Coordinates of C-alpha atoms in Angstrom, one line a residue:
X1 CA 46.7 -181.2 110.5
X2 CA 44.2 -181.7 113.3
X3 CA 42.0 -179.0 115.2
X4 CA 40.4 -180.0 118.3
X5 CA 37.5 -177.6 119.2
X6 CA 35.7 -178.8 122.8
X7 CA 33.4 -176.1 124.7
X8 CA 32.0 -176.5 128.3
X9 CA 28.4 -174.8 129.2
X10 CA 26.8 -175.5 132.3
X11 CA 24.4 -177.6 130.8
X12 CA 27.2 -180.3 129.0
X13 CA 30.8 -180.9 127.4
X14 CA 30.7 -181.0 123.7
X15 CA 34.1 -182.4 122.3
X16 CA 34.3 -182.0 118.7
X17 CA 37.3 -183.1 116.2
X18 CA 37.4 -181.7 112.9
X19 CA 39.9 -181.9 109.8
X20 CA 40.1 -178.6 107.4
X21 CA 38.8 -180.4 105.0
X22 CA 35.0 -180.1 107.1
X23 CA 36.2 -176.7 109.2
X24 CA 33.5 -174.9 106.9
X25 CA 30.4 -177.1 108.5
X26 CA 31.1 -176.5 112.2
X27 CA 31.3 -173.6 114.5
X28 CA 34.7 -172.7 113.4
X29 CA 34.8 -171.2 109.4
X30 CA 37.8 -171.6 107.0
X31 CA 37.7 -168.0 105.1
X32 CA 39.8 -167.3 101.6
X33 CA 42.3 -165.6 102.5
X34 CA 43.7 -162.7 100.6
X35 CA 47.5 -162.4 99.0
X36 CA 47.9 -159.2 101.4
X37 CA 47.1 -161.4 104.5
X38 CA 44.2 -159.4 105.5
X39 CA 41.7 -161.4 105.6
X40 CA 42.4 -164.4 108.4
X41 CA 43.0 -167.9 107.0
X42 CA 40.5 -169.2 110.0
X43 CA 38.0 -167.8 111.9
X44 CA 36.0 -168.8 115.2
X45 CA 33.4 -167.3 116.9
X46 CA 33.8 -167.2 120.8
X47 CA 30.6 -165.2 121.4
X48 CA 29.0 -167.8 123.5
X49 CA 31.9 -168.7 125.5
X50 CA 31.9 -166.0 127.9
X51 CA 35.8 -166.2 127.9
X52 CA 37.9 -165.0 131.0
X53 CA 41.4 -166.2 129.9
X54 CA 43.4 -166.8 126.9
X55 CA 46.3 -169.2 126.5
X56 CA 48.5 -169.1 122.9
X57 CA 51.5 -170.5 122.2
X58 CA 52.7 -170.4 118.5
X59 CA 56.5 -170.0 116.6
X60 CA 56.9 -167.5 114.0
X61 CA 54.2 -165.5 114.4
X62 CA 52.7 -162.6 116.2
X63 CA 49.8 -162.5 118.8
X64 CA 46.9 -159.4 119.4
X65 CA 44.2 -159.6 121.9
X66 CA 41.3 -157.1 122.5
X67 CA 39.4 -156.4 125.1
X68 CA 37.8 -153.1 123.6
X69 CA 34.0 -152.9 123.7
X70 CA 32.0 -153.3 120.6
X71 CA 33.9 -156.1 119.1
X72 CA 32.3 -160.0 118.1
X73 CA 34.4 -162.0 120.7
X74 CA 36.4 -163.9 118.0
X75 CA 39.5 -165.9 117.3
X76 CA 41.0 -165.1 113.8
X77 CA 44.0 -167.3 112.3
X78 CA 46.7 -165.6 110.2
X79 CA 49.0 -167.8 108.1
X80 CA 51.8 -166.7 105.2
X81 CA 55.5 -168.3 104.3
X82 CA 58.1 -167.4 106.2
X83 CA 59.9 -163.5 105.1
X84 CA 56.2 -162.8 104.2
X85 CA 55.7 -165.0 100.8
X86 CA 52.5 -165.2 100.0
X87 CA 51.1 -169.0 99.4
X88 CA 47.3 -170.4 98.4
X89 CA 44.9 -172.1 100.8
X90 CA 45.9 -175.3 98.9
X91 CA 49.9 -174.9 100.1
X92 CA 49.0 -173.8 103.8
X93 CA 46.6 -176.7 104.5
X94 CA 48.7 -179.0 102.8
X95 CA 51.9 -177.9 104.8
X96 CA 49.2 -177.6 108.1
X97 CA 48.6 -181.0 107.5
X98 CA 52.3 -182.3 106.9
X99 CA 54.1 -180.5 109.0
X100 CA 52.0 -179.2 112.4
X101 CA 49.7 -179.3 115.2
X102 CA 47.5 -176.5 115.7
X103 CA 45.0 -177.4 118.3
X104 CA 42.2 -174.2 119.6
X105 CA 39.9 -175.8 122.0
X106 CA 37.2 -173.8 124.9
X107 CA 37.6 -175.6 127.9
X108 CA 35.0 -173.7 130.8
X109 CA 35.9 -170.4 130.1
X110 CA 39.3 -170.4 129.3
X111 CA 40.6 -170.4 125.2
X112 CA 43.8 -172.3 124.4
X113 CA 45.5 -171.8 120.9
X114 CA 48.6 -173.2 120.2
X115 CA 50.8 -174.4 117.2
X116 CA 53.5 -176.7 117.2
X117 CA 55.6 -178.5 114.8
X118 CA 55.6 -182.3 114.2
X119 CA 59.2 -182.3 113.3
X120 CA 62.1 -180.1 113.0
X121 CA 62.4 -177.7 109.8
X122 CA 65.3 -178.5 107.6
X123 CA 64.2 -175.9 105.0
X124 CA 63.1 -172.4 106.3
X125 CA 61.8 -171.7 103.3
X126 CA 59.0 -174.8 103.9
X127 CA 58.0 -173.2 107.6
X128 CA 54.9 -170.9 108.0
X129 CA 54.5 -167.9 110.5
X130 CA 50.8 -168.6 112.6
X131 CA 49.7 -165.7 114.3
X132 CA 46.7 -164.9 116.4
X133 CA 43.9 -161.9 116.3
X134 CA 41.9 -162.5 120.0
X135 CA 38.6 -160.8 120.5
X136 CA 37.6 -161.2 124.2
X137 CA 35.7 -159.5 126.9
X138 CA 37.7 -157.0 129.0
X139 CA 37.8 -158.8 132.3
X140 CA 40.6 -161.3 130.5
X141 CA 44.0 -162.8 132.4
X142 CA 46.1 -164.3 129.2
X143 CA 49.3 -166.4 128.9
X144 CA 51.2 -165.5 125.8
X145 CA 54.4 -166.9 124.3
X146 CA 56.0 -166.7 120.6
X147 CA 59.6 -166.9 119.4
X148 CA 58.7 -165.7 116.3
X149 CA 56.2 -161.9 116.2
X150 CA 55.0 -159.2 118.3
X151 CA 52.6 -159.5 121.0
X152 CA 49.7 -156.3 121.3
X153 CA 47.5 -156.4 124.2
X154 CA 44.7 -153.6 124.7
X155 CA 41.6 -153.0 126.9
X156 CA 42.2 -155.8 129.4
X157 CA 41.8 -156.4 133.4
X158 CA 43.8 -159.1 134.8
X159 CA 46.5 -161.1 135.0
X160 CA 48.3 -160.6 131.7
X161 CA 52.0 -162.7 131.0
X162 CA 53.6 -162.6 127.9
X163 CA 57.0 -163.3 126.3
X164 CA 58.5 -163.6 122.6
X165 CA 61.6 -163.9 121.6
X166 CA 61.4 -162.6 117.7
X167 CA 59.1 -159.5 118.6
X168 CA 58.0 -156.3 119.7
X169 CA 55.4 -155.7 122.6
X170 CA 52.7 -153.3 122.3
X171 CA 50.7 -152.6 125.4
X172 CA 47.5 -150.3 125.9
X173 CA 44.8 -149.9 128.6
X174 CA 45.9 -152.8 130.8
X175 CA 44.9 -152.6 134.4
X176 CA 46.4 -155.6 136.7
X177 CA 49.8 -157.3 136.9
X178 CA 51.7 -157.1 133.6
X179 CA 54.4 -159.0 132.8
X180 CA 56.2 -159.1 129.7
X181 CA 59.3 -159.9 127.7
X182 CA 61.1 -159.5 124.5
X183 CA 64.5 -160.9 123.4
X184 CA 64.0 -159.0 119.9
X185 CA 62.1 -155.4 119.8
X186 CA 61.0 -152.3 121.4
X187 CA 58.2 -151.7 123.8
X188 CA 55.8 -149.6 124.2
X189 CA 53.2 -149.2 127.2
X190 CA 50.6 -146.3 128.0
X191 CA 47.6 -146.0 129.7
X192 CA 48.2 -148.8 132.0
X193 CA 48.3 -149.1 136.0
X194 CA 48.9 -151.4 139.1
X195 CA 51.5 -154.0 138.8
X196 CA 54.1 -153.3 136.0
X197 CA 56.8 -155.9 135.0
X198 CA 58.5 -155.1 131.3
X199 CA 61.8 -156.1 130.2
X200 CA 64.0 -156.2 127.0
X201 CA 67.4 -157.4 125.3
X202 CA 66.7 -155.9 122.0
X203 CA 65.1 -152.3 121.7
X204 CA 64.0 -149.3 123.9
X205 CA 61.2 -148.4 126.2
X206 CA 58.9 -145.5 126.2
X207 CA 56.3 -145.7 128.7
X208 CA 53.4 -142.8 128.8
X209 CA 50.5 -142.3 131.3
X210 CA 51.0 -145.1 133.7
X211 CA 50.5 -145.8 137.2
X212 CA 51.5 -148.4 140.1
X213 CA 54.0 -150.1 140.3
X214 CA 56.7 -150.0 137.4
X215 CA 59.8 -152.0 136.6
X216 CA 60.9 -151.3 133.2
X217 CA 64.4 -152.6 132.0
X218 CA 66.3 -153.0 128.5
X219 CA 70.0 -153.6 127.6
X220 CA 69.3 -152.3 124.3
X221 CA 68.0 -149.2 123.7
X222 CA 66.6 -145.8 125.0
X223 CA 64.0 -145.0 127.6
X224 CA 61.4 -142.5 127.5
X225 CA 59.3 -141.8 130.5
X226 CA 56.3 -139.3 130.2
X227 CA 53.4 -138.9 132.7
X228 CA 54.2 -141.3 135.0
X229 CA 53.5 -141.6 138.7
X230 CA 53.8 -144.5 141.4
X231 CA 57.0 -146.5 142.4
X232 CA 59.0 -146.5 139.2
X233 CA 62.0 -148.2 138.8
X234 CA 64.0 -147.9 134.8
X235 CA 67.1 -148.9 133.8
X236 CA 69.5 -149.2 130.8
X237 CA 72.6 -150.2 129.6
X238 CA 72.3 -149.3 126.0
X239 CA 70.8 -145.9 125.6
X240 CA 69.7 -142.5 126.9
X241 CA 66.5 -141.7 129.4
X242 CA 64.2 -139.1 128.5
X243 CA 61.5 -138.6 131.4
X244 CA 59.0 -135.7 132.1
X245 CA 56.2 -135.4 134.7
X246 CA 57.1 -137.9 137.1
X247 CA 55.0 -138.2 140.1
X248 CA 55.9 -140.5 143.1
X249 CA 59.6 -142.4 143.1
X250 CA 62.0 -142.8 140.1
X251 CA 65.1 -144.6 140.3
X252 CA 66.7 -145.1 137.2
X253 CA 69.9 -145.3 135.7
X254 CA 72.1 -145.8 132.1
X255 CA 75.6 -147.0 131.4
X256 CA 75.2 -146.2 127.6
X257 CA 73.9 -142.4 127.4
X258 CA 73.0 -139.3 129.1
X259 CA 69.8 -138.6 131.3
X260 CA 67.2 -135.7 130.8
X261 CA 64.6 -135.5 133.1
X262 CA 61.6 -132.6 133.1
X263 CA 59.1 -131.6 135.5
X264 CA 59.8 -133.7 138.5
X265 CA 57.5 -134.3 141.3
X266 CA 59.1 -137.3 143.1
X267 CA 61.8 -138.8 144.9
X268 CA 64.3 -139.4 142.7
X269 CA 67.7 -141.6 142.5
X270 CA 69.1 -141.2 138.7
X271 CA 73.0 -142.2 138.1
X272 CA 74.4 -142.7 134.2
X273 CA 78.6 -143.5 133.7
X274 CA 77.7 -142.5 129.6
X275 CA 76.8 -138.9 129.9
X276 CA 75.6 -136.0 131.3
X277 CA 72.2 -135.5 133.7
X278 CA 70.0 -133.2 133.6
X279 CA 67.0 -133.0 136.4
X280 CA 64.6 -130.3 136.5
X281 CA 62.6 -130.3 140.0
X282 CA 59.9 -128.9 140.3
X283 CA 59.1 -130.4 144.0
X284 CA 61.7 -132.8 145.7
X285 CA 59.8 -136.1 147.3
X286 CA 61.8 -137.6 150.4
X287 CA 65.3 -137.6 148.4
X288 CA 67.2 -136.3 145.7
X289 CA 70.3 -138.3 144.6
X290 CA 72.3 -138.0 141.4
X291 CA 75.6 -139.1 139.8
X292 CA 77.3 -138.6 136.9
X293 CA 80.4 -139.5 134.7
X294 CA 79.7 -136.1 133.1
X295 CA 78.1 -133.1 133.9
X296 CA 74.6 -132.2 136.3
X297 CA 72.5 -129.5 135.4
X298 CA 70.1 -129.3 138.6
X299 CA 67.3 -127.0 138.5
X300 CA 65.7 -127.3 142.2
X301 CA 62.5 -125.8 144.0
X302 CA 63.5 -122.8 145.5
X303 CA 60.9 -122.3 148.7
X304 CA 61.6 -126.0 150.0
X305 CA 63.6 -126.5 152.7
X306 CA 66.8 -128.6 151.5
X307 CA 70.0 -130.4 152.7
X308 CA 72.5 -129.8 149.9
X309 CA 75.9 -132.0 149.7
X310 CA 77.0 -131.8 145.7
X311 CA 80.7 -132.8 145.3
X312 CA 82.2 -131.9 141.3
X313 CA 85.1 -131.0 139.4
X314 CA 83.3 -126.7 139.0
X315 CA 80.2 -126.0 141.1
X316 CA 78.4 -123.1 140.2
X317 CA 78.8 -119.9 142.2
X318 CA 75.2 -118.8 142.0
X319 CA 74.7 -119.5 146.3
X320 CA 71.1 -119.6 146.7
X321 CA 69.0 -117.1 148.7
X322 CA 68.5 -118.4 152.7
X323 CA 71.7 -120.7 151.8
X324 CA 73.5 -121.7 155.3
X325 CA 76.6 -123.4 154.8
X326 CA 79.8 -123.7 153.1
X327 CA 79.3 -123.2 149.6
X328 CA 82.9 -123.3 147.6
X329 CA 84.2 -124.4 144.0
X330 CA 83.9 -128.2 144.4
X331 CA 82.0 -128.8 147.5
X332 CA 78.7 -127.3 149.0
X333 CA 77.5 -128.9 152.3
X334 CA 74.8 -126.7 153.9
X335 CA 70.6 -126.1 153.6
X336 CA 68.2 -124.1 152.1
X337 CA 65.3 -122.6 153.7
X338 CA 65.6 -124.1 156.8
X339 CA 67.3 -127.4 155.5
X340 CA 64.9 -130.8 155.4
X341 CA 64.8 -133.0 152.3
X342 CA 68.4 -134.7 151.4
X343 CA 69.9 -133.8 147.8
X344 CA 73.2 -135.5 147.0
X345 CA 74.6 -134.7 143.8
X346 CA 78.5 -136.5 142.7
X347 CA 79.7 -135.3 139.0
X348 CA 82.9 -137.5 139.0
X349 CA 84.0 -136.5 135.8
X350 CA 82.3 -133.0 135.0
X351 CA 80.9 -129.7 136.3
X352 CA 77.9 -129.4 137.9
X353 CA 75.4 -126.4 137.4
X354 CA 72.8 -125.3 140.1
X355 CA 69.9 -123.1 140.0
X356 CA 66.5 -122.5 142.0
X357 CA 63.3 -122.1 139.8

């Protein structure tokens, strides 16, 4: 197995090829690496590299990258069997050198890592998972793709896109357009703000103290929505949607569970066909629209001035003070206060409840 290491300063390009066999004498160091896989198989340093975006691109292995302050910019190599079996430095660089390509390489400013395999695997057993530990600068754009691990990204500012199919993603203190995939776990994104783009076939979403633009979509699991505020868009297929202290614009939506949403400040469009809906409002934005295939529990600002058309199966009798309108067992079409801000409310299947906090 060959690594090709070449670095570009403003003064010259240095292109350097080295074997594991001589890793130890140049700039990047081979380390023993522990049974327990805490202690990276290779190790380079980046701290003269001043880099300002990350390409990796490995198989069966997982991929971290750091922009917190404090840290030696670094690249660290991981390597164990397949199902996590341990094997010696002697059986990884043997199987390195039989099997795969792994090529790490400074070009300007930008660091590339990638891993591929010289031939297909006919044993599983024989295949390795690679993963990557990045340490970088904050002011970082990356381009991250794995079929086979998790991706975590924290403390960056950029352009960050990322995929895997085998993985969860974990996301933290990202400002800039995000993009990210998974075919095969969970996310999970917080302190992060701008441009928004998260999707996934295999696992919920919870999403806490973000801003910006938000698209946020999975056909497996749950969502949960906490502190949010911007143009937010969330839906599911395969789960429930928890949300709470929601400034801006939600619309979101689940065909596979109920919706609970708390402390709303936003314009909001929420329909599920698997449940009930629940949507406490503490101020109404520019519209208020929910369906159901169940019940709607509707808790809505008393002193703003409101257009109410709700349409179930039971509507509560509690008519609300200033009310102007016809308010009756199935139907109310009327206003509050005045009328003003639009609130549309279907329960197709199921009752719905309304009161004024």
């Amino acid at each position: 197995m060959e690594i090709k290491i070449s670095l570009l300063s403003k003064s010259k390009i240095m292109k350097t090829y080295l074997t594991l066999f001589i890793v130890a004498c140049q700039s990047v160091v081979a380390l023993a690496q522990d049974n327990d896989n805490k202690t990276p198989y290779l190790t380079k340093s980046l701290a003269n590299d001043a880099i300002s975006s990350v390409m990796v691109s490995t198989s069966a292995g997982g991929i971290a990258v750091s922009g917190e302050s404090g840290q030696q910019p670094r690249i660290e190599v991981y390597i164990q069997g397949n199902n996590g079996h341990k094997l010696s430095n002697e059986e990884i660089k043997k199987r390195l050198e039989d099997d795969y390509t792994m090529d790490i390489s400074v070009n300007g400013h930008e660091l590339s890592a990638t891993v591929k395999h010289k031939h297909n695997f006919s044993n599983w057993n024989e295949s390795m998972s690679i993963s990557f530990k990045i340490y970088v600068p904050e002011q970082v754009s990356t381009d991250l793709k794995t079929s086979g691990g998790g991706i975590s990204l924290n403390t960056l500012k950029g352009t960050e896109t990322f995929s895997t199919s085998g993985g969860g993603l974990e996301i933290n203190k990202l400002t800039g357009v995000i993009h990210g995939h998974t075919s095969g776990g969970g996310i999970d994104v917080s302190n992060s703000h701008e441009d928004i783009d998260l999707s996934t076939s295999g696992g919920g979403i919870v999403a806490k103290n973000c801003s910006g633009k938000i698209k946020l979509v999975t056909s497996g699991g749950g969502l949960v929505l906490e502190d949010l505020k911007g143009e937010i868009t969330a839906h599911t297929s395969g789960g429930g949607v928890e949300g709470n202290n929601i400034e801006g614009e939600l619309i979101t939506g689940t065909s596979g569970g109920g919706i609970d949403l708390k402390r709303m400040n936003c314009s909001l469009d929420a329909s599920t066909s698997g449940g009930d809906l629940n949507a406490q409002m503490n101020g109404v934005g520019k519209y208020l629209k929910l369906r159901a295939s169940g019940n709607i529990d509707m808790e809505l600002p008393s002193k703003q001035g409101l257009d109410l058309d709700l349409h179930g199966e039971s509507i509560t009798d509690h008519i609300a003070s200033g009310f102007k309108g016809d308010w009756n067992r199935r139907h109310v079409d009327g206003s509050v206060n005045g009328g003003g801000v639009s609130v549309y409310a279907s329960a197709s299947g199921g009752d719905i409840n309304v009161k004024f906090n």
